[in-house]
Amino acid sequence: MTEPLTAAPAAGANSQNSPVLMSTYARQDVAFVRGEGAWLFAADGERYLDFGSGVAVNVLGHAHPHLVEALTEQATQLWHTSNLYRSPGQERLAQRLCATTFADRVFFCNSGTEACEGAIKAARRYHYVNGHPERWRVITFEGAFHGRTLTALAAAANPKYLEGCGIAADGFDNIPVSEPEALAAIGPETAAIMVEPVMGEGGVRVVPAEDLQLMRALCDEHGLLLIFDEVQTGVGRTGRLFAHEHAGIEPDIMAIAKGIGGGFPLGAILATEKAASGMTAGSHGSTFGGNPLAMAVGNAVLDVVLEPGFLEEVSRKAARLRQSLAEIKDRFSDLVLEVRGEGLLMGLKLNPDVPVADCVKAALAEHLLLITASDNVVRILPPLNISEDDIVEGTARIARALSKLTVPAR
Ligand SMILES: *Cc1c(COP(=O)(O)O)cnc(C)c1O
């Protein structure tokens, strides 16, 4: 064990505006120094129940023994070699991802944004190598989130995030998700449709299975590629290994990240043989992508998530959580307008007069971590291996937090 980071600020210390960090985040005023399962510990020893999982990342909670062992074992062997040489860890993880999904080919990167950009690039290059360089535009959806690089921002077309960043990258047709008729936006330059099966940042909005099926059918009809961004929904989060399985269809390309690394930075592009045909030698690359440390952890995450019965357990716990949230909605009907989500990616849509940030603050005061999303939704994403008791504890804390909030009189 290393020494506890006693220098780290505890809850209550005035630390959220460090003068040496860029002011990009509205950080909560608490710093964690240790984690164990679904619980995080601040420097002052106070413990917090983690219903955010580092934004859908810590699928197995904190300091899971199998992940710790895989990482420390790899750390004694080899950290990095670059992609100039073969990588047994990449070959094994890719083989396992292909065996459990639609995919035939995998490219490893370090983050969700990179996976999304790589997916867009793969779709454009597919058409390019197949004689249609004019097909480069991608249909995306209002309220989407694909990450923070300039192209990922252009894809999601959120004006708030694009502000001040110059002219947004061309090549995206952003349409409302609730109006699949808008898919008439498909034209001779369209290469792909890209969508999150559940829009996480966008307010935990579940895209109806029929809409995903319609997109699949339109892609087949028009020779387009269907890209799913499962960066947040993947690796068991919704009770299936990947969320699109609920709709009974498969994409041609999929971006994953967050959960697959269980807390270690790791992303990947998955594709069918056909959709990967443009990813030829030299067409793409990453220095760190598929690094041996990341591969050791990614493989260890799959060891646990693919264990027989694991995903069934997630679904069972999700049903339990959903039931408790429904009871909370009934009890606080003036505050909570809707319970949304799939599996352990849940959201409470709050009354528009109650800022969702107030709810997250009130929950923090109850030592419960929740996360905001757009559309005045509070996101609830516990670790996938959370215990029943901790679900009961967490929902009790949500109720206590809500009881501290009031809807302002109009
Ligand atoms: C978080 C997220 C991303 C971006 O991932 P980063 O690892 O932050 O780059 C992209 N798409 C979705 C759906 C996400 O939830």
Short mmCIF file of C-alpha atoms in Angstrom, two decimals, residues 4-409:
data_model
loop_
_atom_site.label_atom_id
_atom_site.label_comp_id
_atom_site.label_asym_id
_atom_site.label_seq_id
_atom_site.Cartn_x
_atom_site.Cartn_y
_atom_site.Cartn_z
CA PRO A 4 -2.63 7.91 1.88
CA LEU A 5 -2.64 11.16 -0.04
CA THR A 6 -3.07 13.30 3.03
CA ALA A 7 -2.38 16.39 0.97
CA ALA A 8 -5.51 15.79 -1.05
CA PRO A 9 -8.35 18.05 0.01
CA ALA A 10 -11.22 16.48 1.91
CA ALA A 11 -14.86 17.36 1.45
CA GLY A 12 -15.47 20.93 2.44
CA ALA A 13 -12.02 22.22 1.55
CA ASN A 14 -12.10 25.00 -0.98
CA SER A 15 -10.45 23.14 -3.79
CA GLN A 16 -12.74 23.17 -6.78
CA ASN A 17 -11.04 26.10 -8.46
CA SER A 18 -7.38 25.13 -8.58
CA PRO A 19 -5.36 28.04 -9.96
CA VAL A 20 -3.12 25.67 -11.93
CA LEU A 21 -5.78 23.59 -13.67
CA MET A 22 -7.70 24.93 -16.63
CA SER A 23 -11.17 25.91 -15.55
CA THR A 24 -12.92 23.46 -17.88
CA TYR A 25 -14.80 21.47 -15.23
CA ALA A 26 -17.37 22.42 -12.60
CA ARG A 27 -15.87 20.06 -10.04
CA GLN A 28 -17.61 18.98 -6.86
CA ASP A 29 -15.70 20.05 -3.78
CA VAL A 30 -14.49 16.62 -2.74
CA ALA A 31 -11.42 14.54 -3.62
CA PHE A 32 -11.28 10.78 -3.35
CA VAL A 33 -8.17 8.91 -2.35
CA ARG A 34 -9.34 5.30 -2.34
CA GLY A 35 -12.15 3.13 -3.62
CA GLU A 36 -13.55 -0.27 -2.79
CA GLY A 37 -16.39 -1.76 -4.80
CA ALA A 38 -19.20 0.78 -5.05
CA TRP A 39 -17.70 2.99 -2.33
CA LEU A 40 -15.23 5.88 -2.51
CA PHE A 41 -13.29 7.32 0.41
CA ALA A 42 -12.26 10.94 0.82
CA ALA A 43 -9.01 11.91 2.54
CA ASP A 44 -10.91 12.61 5.77
CA GLY A 45 -12.15 8.99 5.78
CA GLU A 46 -15.74 9.89 4.84
CA ARG A 47 -17.25 7.32 2.48
CA TYR A 48 -19.49 7.93 -0.50
CA LEU A 49 -21.67 5.56 -2.47
CA ASP A 50 -20.76 5.76 -6.15
CA PHE A 51 -23.85 5.84 -8.38
CA GLY A 52 -21.89 7.43 -11.23
CA SER A 53 -19.07 4.94 -11.80
CA GLY A 54 -16.84 7.70 -13.15
CA VAL A 55 -19.41 8.24 -15.91
CA ALA A 56 -20.11 4.62 -16.79
CA VAL A 57 -16.44 3.65 -16.57
CA ASN A 58 -15.95 1.64 -13.37
CA VAL A 59 -18.19 -1.25 -14.45
CA LEU A 60 -16.72 -3.47 -11.72
CA GLY A 61 -16.53 -0.75 -9.10
CA HIS A 62 -13.25 0.37 -7.57
CA ALA A 63 -10.16 -1.75 -6.92
CA HIS A 64 -11.74 -4.97 -8.17
CA PRO A 65 -9.21 -7.65 -7.15
CA HIS A 66 -9.13 -9.32 -10.57
CA LEU A 67 -8.44 -6.03 -12.35
CA VAL A 68 -5.84 -4.98 -9.79
CA GLU A 69 -4.07 -8.29 -10.21
CA ALA A 70 -4.14 -8.12 -14.02
CA LEU A 71 -2.76 -4.59 -14.04
CA THR A 72 -0.04 -5.11 -11.44
CA GLU A 73 1.03 -8.40 -13.04
CA GLN A 74 1.32 -6.70 -16.44
CA ALA A 75 3.11 -3.73 -14.86
CA THR A 76 5.96 -6.01 -13.80
CA GLN A 77 6.30 -7.41 -17.34
CA LEU A 78 5.86 -4.77 -20.04
CA TRP A 79 4.18 -1.37 -20.31
CA HIS A 80 4.53 -0.26 -23.88
CA THR A 81 6.04 -1.32 -27.17
CA SER A 82 4.08 0.76 -29.75
CA ASN A 83 2.15 -0.71 -32.65
CA LEU A 84 5.29 -1.42 -34.64
CA TYR A 85 5.22 -4.97 -33.25
CA ARG A 86 2.67 -7.70 -32.72
CA SER A 87 0.63 -7.49 -29.54
CA PRO A 88 -0.63 -10.71 -27.92
CA GLY A 89 -2.89 -8.69 -25.59
CA GLN A 90 -4.57 -6.89 -28.51
CA GLU A 91 -4.97 -10.11 -30.47
CA ARG A 92 -6.61 -11.81 -27.49
CA LEU A 93 -8.96 -8.95 -26.61
CA ALA A 94 -9.91 -8.41 -30.26
CA GLN A 95 -10.56 -12.11 -30.71
CA ARG A 96 -12.85 -12.11 -27.67
CA LEU A 97 -14.71 -8.96 -28.78
CA CYS A 98 -15.24 -10.48 -32.22
CA ALA A 99 -16.42 -13.78 -30.75
CA THR A 100 -19.08 -12.02 -28.67
CA THR A 101 -20.31 -9.37 -31.16
CA PHE A 102 -21.09 -8.74 -34.85
CA ALA A 103 -17.49 -7.63 -35.43
CA ASP A 104 -14.67 -9.25 -37.42
CA ARG A 105 -12.03 -6.54 -36.90
CA VAL A 106 -10.96 -4.28 -34.03
CA PHE A 107 -8.76 -1.20 -33.75
CA PHE A 108 -7.67 -0.10 -30.28
CA CYS A 109 -7.43 3.52 -29.18
CA ASN A 110 -7.51 5.35 -25.84
CA SER A 111 -10.85 7.09 -25.48
CA GLY A 112 -14.44 7.32 -26.61
CA THR A 113 -13.85 10.35 -28.78
CA GLU A 114 -11.07 8.62 -30.63
CA ALA A 115 -13.24 5.56 -31.13
CA CYS A 116 -16.04 7.75 -32.55
CA GLU A 117 -13.72 9.65 -34.86
CA GLY A 118 -12.13 6.40 -35.97
CA ALA A 119 -15.56 4.96 -36.68
CA ILE A 120 -16.43 7.98 -38.86
CA LYS A 121 -13.10 7.65 -40.64
CA ALA A 122 -13.65 3.93 -41.23
CA ALA A 123 -17.09 4.63 -42.75
CA ARG A 124 -15.75 7.31 -45.08
CA ARG A 125 -12.79 5.19 -46.11
CA TYR A 126 -15.06 2.20 -46.76
CA HIS A 127 -16.88 4.16 -49.43
CA TYR A 128 -13.63 5.61 -50.71
CA VAL A 129 -11.95 2.25 -51.31
CA ASN A 130 -15.17 0.93 -52.80
CA GLY A 131 -15.30 3.58 -55.50
CA HIS A 132 -17.52 6.18 -53.82
CA PRO A 133 -15.30 8.95 -52.49
CA GLU A 134 -18.29 11.31 -52.76
CA ARG A 135 -19.99 9.41 -49.94
CA TRP A 136 -18.55 11.03 -46.86
CA ARG A 137 -21.43 12.68 -44.98
CA VAL A 138 -22.72 11.16 -41.75
CA ILE A 139 -26.24 11.52 -40.40
CA THR A 140 -26.20 12.20 -36.66
CA PHE A 141 -28.84 13.13 -34.10
CA GLU A 142 -29.76 16.20 -32.06
CA GLY A 143 -28.78 15.75 -28.44
CA ALA A 144 -26.06 13.23 -29.31
CA PHE A 145 -22.68 13.21 -27.63
CA HIS A 146 -19.67 11.70 -29.35
CA GLY A 147 -16.82 13.38 -27.46
CA ARG A 148 -14.84 16.59 -27.41
CA THR A 149 -12.50 16.66 -30.38
CA LEU A 150 -13.43 19.13 -33.09
CA THR A 151 -14.89 16.51 -35.41
CA ALA A 152 -16.78 14.71 -32.63
CA LEU A 153 -18.26 18.07 -31.63
CA ALA A 154 -19.27 18.78 -35.22
CA ALA A 155 -20.91 15.34 -35.38
CA ALA A 156 -23.07 16.00 -32.32
CA ALA A 157 -23.63 19.63 -33.37
CA ASN A 158 -24.28 20.93 -29.85
CA PRO A 159 -23.99 24.72 -30.29
CA LYS A 160 -22.93 25.18 -26.65
CA TYR A 161 -19.85 22.96 -27.09
CA LEU A 162 -18.96 24.29 -30.54
CA GLU A 163 -19.04 27.94 -29.47
CA GLY A 164 -15.75 29.71 -30.04
CA CYS A 165 -14.15 26.75 -31.80
CA GLY A 166 -14.23 28.18 -35.30
CA ILE A 167 -16.18 26.83 -38.25
CA ALA A 168 -17.50 23.37 -37.36
CA ALA A 169 -16.15 20.52 -39.45
CA ASP A 170 -18.37 19.81 -42.45
CA GLY A 171 -19.73 16.37 -43.26
CA PHE A 172 -22.55 15.91 -40.76
CA ASP A 173 -26.33 16.16 -41.15
CA ASN A 174 -27.75 16.47 -37.66
CA ILE A 175 -31.44 15.55 -37.39
CA PRO A 176 -33.99 15.12 -34.56
CA VAL A 177 -34.01 11.57 -33.19
CA SER A 178 -37.71 11.64 -32.40
CA GLU A 179 -38.56 12.15 -36.08
CA PRO A 180 -37.14 9.23 -38.01
CA GLU A 181 -38.88 10.68 -41.10
CA ALA A 182 -36.02 13.15 -41.05
CA LEU A 183 -33.89 10.26 -42.26
CA ALA A 184 -35.03 11.50 -45.66
CA ALA A 185 -31.86 13.56 -45.19
CA ILE A 186 -30.09 10.58 -46.76
CA GLY A 187 -28.58 11.74 -50.05
CA PRO A 188 -26.01 10.72 -52.65
CA GLU A 189 -23.19 11.93 -50.38
CA THR A 190 -24.33 10.02 -47.30
CA ALA A 191 -21.85 7.46 -46.00
CA ALA A 192 -23.33 6.41 -42.68
CA ILE A 193 -25.84 6.91 -39.88
CA MET A 194 -24.32 7.26 -36.42
CA VAL A 195 -26.33 6.95 -33.21
CA GLU A 196 -26.13 6.09 -29.51
CA PRO A 197 -28.75 3.40 -28.71
CA VAL A 198 -29.29 5.27 -25.43
CA MET A 199 -28.26 8.93 -25.45
CA GLY A 200 -26.46 9.16 -22.15
CA GLU A 201 -25.19 12.73 -21.95
CA GLY A 202 -28.25 13.79 -23.93
CA GLY A 203 -30.57 12.95 -21.03
CA VAL A 204 -30.63 9.14 -20.87
CA ARG A 205 -32.97 9.01 -23.83
CA VAL A 206 -33.55 5.47 -25.06
CA VAL A 207 -33.81 5.35 -28.85
CA PRO A 208 -36.81 3.08 -29.54
CA ALA A 209 -35.94 -0.33 -30.99
CA GLU A 210 -38.17 0.41 -34.01
CA ASP A 211 -36.12 3.50 -34.80
CA LEU A 212 -32.86 1.56 -34.64
CA GLN A 213 -34.42 -1.14 -36.83
CA LEU A 214 -35.56 1.53 -39.31
CA MET A 215 -32.01 2.92 -39.45
CA ARG A 216 -30.68 -0.58 -40.12
CA ALA A 217 -33.19 -1.07 -42.93
CA LEU A 218 -32.41 2.33 -44.48
CA CYS A 219 -28.66 1.66 -44.34
CA ASP A 220 -29.18 -1.66 -46.11
CA GLU A 221 -31.45 -0.06 -48.70
CA HIS A 222 -29.07 2.81 -49.48
CA GLY A 223 -25.74 1.02 -49.07
CA LEU A 224 -24.83 3.04 -45.96
CA LEU A 225 -22.96 1.90 -42.88
CA LEU A 226 -24.68 1.93 -39.50
CA ILE A 227 -22.42 3.17 -36.70
CA PHE A 228 -23.41 2.67 -33.07
CA ASP A 229 -21.70 4.78 -30.44
CA GLU A 230 -21.78 2.39 -27.48
CA VAL A 231 -19.08 4.23 -25.56
CA GLN A 232 -21.48 4.67 -22.63
CA THR A 233 -23.99 1.87 -23.22
CA GLY A 234 -21.52 -0.94 -23.91
CA VAL A 235 -19.92 -3.69 -21.85
CA GLY A 236 -23.00 -4.76 -19.92
CA ARG A 237 -24.32 -1.35 -18.87
CA THR A 238 -27.83 -2.01 -20.17
CA GLY A 239 -28.01 -5.65 -19.11
CA ARG A 240 -26.81 -6.98 -22.46
CA LEU A 241 -23.17 -6.98 -23.51
CA PHE A 242 -24.08 -4.19 -25.96
CA ALA A 243 -27.28 -2.13 -25.93
CA HIS A 244 -28.15 -2.71 -29.58
CA GLU A 245 -28.78 -6.38 -28.76
CA HIS A 246 -32.10 -5.28 -27.20
CA ALA A 247 -33.24 -4.17 -30.68
CA GLY A 248 -32.21 -7.41 -32.35
CA ILE A 249 -30.06 -5.72 -34.99
CA GLU A 250 -26.35 -5.20 -35.55
CA PRO A 251 -24.31 -2.22 -36.69
CA ASP A 252 -21.52 -2.30 -39.26
CA ILE A 253 -19.20 -0.29 -37.02
CA MET A 254 -19.27 0.33 -33.27
CA ALA A 255 -17.31 2.71 -31.04
CA ILE A 256 -16.65 1.54 -27.49
CA ALA A 257 -14.58 2.88 -24.56
CA LYS A 258 -15.55 3.74 -20.95
CA GLY A 259 -16.60 0.35 -19.51
CA ILE A 260 -14.18 -1.85 -21.46
CA GLY A 261 -11.25 -0.37 -19.54
CA GLY A 262 -12.95 -0.57 -16.13
CA GLY A 263 -11.12 2.65 -15.22
CA PHE A 264 -8.05 2.29 -17.42
CA PRO A 265 -8.10 4.50 -20.55
CA LEU A 266 -9.14 2.25 -23.43
CA GLY A 267 -11.31 2.60 -26.50
CA ALA A 268 -11.90 0.54 -29.60
CA ILE A 269 -13.49 0.58 -33.03
CA LEU A 270 -15.25 -2.66 -33.92
CA ALA A 271 -16.31 -3.40 -37.50
CA THR A 272 -17.41 -6.12 -39.86
CA GLU A 273 -14.85 -7.33 -42.40
CA LYS A 274 -16.67 -5.31 -45.07
CA ALA A 275 -16.90 -2.09 -43.05
CA ALA A 276 -13.23 -2.39 -42.07
CA SER A 277 -12.10 -2.68 -45.69
CA GLY A 278 -11.02 0.95 -45.85
CA MET A 279 -8.78 0.66 -42.80
CA THR A 280 -5.78 -0.33 -44.88
CA ALA A 281 -2.11 -0.26 -43.89
CA GLY A 282 -1.10 3.25 -42.88
CA SER A 283 -4.66 4.64 -42.94
CA HIS A 284 -4.96 4.99 -39.18
CA GLY A 285 -2.82 4.68 -36.09
CA SER A 286 -2.24 5.46 -32.43
CA THR A 287 0.90 5.51 -30.33
CA PHE A 288 -0.71 4.37 -27.09
CA GLY A 289 -3.73 2.53 -28.56
CA GLY A 290 -3.83 -1.08 -27.39
CA ASN A 291 -1.00 -0.58 -24.91
CA PRO A 292 -0.19 -3.79 -22.93
CA LEU A 293 -1.45 -2.32 -19.64
CA ALA A 294 -4.78 -1.40 -21.23
CA MET A 295 -5.05 -4.81 -22.86
CA ALA A 296 -4.40 -6.61 -19.59
CA VAL A 297 -7.20 -4.66 -17.92
CA GLY A 298 -9.58 -4.94 -20.89
CA ASN A 299 -9.15 -8.69 -20.95
CA ALA A 300 -9.67 -8.84 -17.19
CA VAL A 301 -12.91 -6.82 -17.48
CA LEU A 302 -14.19 -9.32 -20.05
CA ASP A 303 -13.19 -12.24 -17.79
CA VAL A 304 -15.75 -10.99 -15.28
CA VAL A 305 -18.45 -9.53 -17.53
CA LEU A 306 -18.55 -12.65 -19.73
CA GLU A 307 -18.83 -15.00 -16.75
CA PRO A 308 -22.02 -17.03 -17.10
CA GLY A 309 -24.85 -15.28 -15.28
CA PHE A 310 -23.13 -11.91 -14.87
CA LEU A 311 -25.35 -10.03 -17.32
CA GLU A 312 -28.48 -11.75 -15.97
CA GLU A 313 -27.51 -10.41 -12.55
CA VAL A 314 -27.14 -6.92 -14.01
CA SER A 315 -30.66 -7.16 -15.43
CA ARG A 316 -32.04 -8.40 -12.14
CA LYS A 317 -30.42 -5.53 -10.23
CA ALA A 318 -31.58 -3.10 -12.89
CA ALA A 319 -35.18 -4.24 -12.40
CA ARG A 320 -34.75 -3.68 -8.68
CA LEU A 321 -33.30 -0.20 -9.22
CA ARG A 322 -36.02 0.73 -11.69
CA GLN A 323 -38.73 -0.33 -9.25
CA SER A 324 -37.21 1.79 -6.47
CA LEU A 325 -36.91 4.76 -8.82
CA ALA A 326 -40.56 4.36 -9.83
CA GLU A 327 -41.49 4.48 -6.14
CA ILE A 328 -39.37 7.62 -5.76
CA LYS A 329 -41.14 9.21 -8.72
CA ASP A 330 -44.53 8.46 -7.11
CA ARG A 331 -43.42 9.85 -3.78
CA PHE A 332 -41.84 13.01 -5.24
CA SER A 333 -44.21 13.47 -8.17
CA ASP A 334 -43.80 17.26 -8.21
CA LEU A 335 -40.00 16.90 -8.49
CA VAL A 336 -39.53 13.80 -10.64
CA LEU A 337 -41.36 13.84 -13.95
CA GLU A 338 -40.05 10.64 -15.50
CA VAL A 339 -37.89 7.59 -14.91
CA ARG A 340 -35.85 6.74 -18.01
CA GLY A 341 -33.17 4.39 -19.14
CA GLU A 342 -32.18 0.82 -19.72
CA GLY A 343 -30.39 -1.56 -17.37
CA LEU A 344 -28.06 0.27 -14.99
CA LEU A 345 -28.05 3.41 -17.15
CA MET A 346 -30.97 5.22 -15.57
CA GLY A 347 -32.17 8.80 -15.40
CA LEU A 348 -34.65 10.85 -13.43
CA LYS A 349 -36.07 13.76 -15.37
CA LEU A 350 -36.65 16.56 -12.90
CA ASN A 351 -39.14 19.37 -12.88
CA PRO A 352 -37.62 22.12 -15.09
CA ASP A 353 -37.85 24.55 -12.13
CA VAL A 354 -35.42 22.43 -10.13
CA PRO A 355 -31.91 22.54 -11.63
CA VAL A 356 -30.47 19.05 -11.86
CA ALA A 357 -27.19 20.33 -10.42
CA ASP A 358 -29.06 21.09 -7.17
CA CYS A 359 -30.11 17.46 -6.98
CA VAL A 360 -26.54 16.25 -7.55
CA LYS A 361 -25.38 18.61 -4.78
CA ALA A 362 -28.08 17.43 -2.41
CA ALA A 363 -27.09 13.82 -3.14
CA LEU A 364 -23.44 14.64 -2.46
CA ALA A 365 -24.49 15.99 0.92
CA GLU A 366 -26.02 12.52 1.51
CA HIS A 367 -22.69 11.02 0.42
CA LEU A 368 -24.11 9.69 -2.81
CA LEU A 369 -22.54 10.40 -6.21
CA LEU A 370 -24.92 11.11 -9.10
CA ILE A 371 -24.23 12.73 -12.46
CA THR A 372 -26.05 15.39 -14.42
CA ALA A 373 -27.18 14.95 -18.01
CA SER A 374 -28.89 17.29 -20.48
CA ASP A 375 -32.65 17.79 -20.47
CA ASN A 376 -32.58 18.33 -16.68
CA VAL A 377 -31.94 14.65 -16.07
CA VAL A 378 -29.94 13.21 -13.20
CA ARG A 379 -28.02 10.11 -14.28
CA ILE A 380 -27.77 7.01 -12.14
CA LEU A 381 -25.05 4.55 -13.20
CA PRO A 382 -23.90 2.31 -10.36
CA PRO A 383 -21.16 -0.26 -10.93
CA LEU A 384 -22.56 -3.35 -12.66
CA ASN A 385 -21.56 -5.58 -9.74
CA ILE A 386 -23.27 -3.41 -7.12
CA SER A 387 -24.95 -5.35 -4.30
CA GLU A 388 -28.70 -5.35 -3.66
CA ASP A 389 -28.03 -3.72 -0.30
CA ASP A 390 -26.15 -0.88 -1.92
CA ILE A 391 -29.00 -0.34 -4.40
CA VAL A 392 -31.38 -0.06 -1.43
CA GLU A 393 -28.95 2.27 0.34
CA GLY A 394 -28.42 4.40 -2.77
CA THR A 395 -32.10 4.83 -3.53
CA ALA A 396 -32.76 5.73 0.11
CA ARG A 397 -30.11 8.45 -0.24
CA ILE A 398 -31.72 9.67 -3.48
CA ALA A 399 -35.02 9.98 -1.61
CA ARG A 400 -33.33 11.88 1.23
CA ALA A 401 -31.67 14.22 -1.28
CA LEU A 402 -34.96 14.87 -3.07
CA SER A 403 -36.69 15.58 0.23
CA LYS A 404 -34.28 18.52 0.67
CA LEU A 405 -35.31 20.05 -2.66
CA THR A 406 -38.39 22.14 -3.23
CA VAL A 407 -40.18 23.17 -6.37
CA PRO A 408 -40.28 26.99 -6.36
CA ALA A 409 -43.83 28.37 -6.30
#
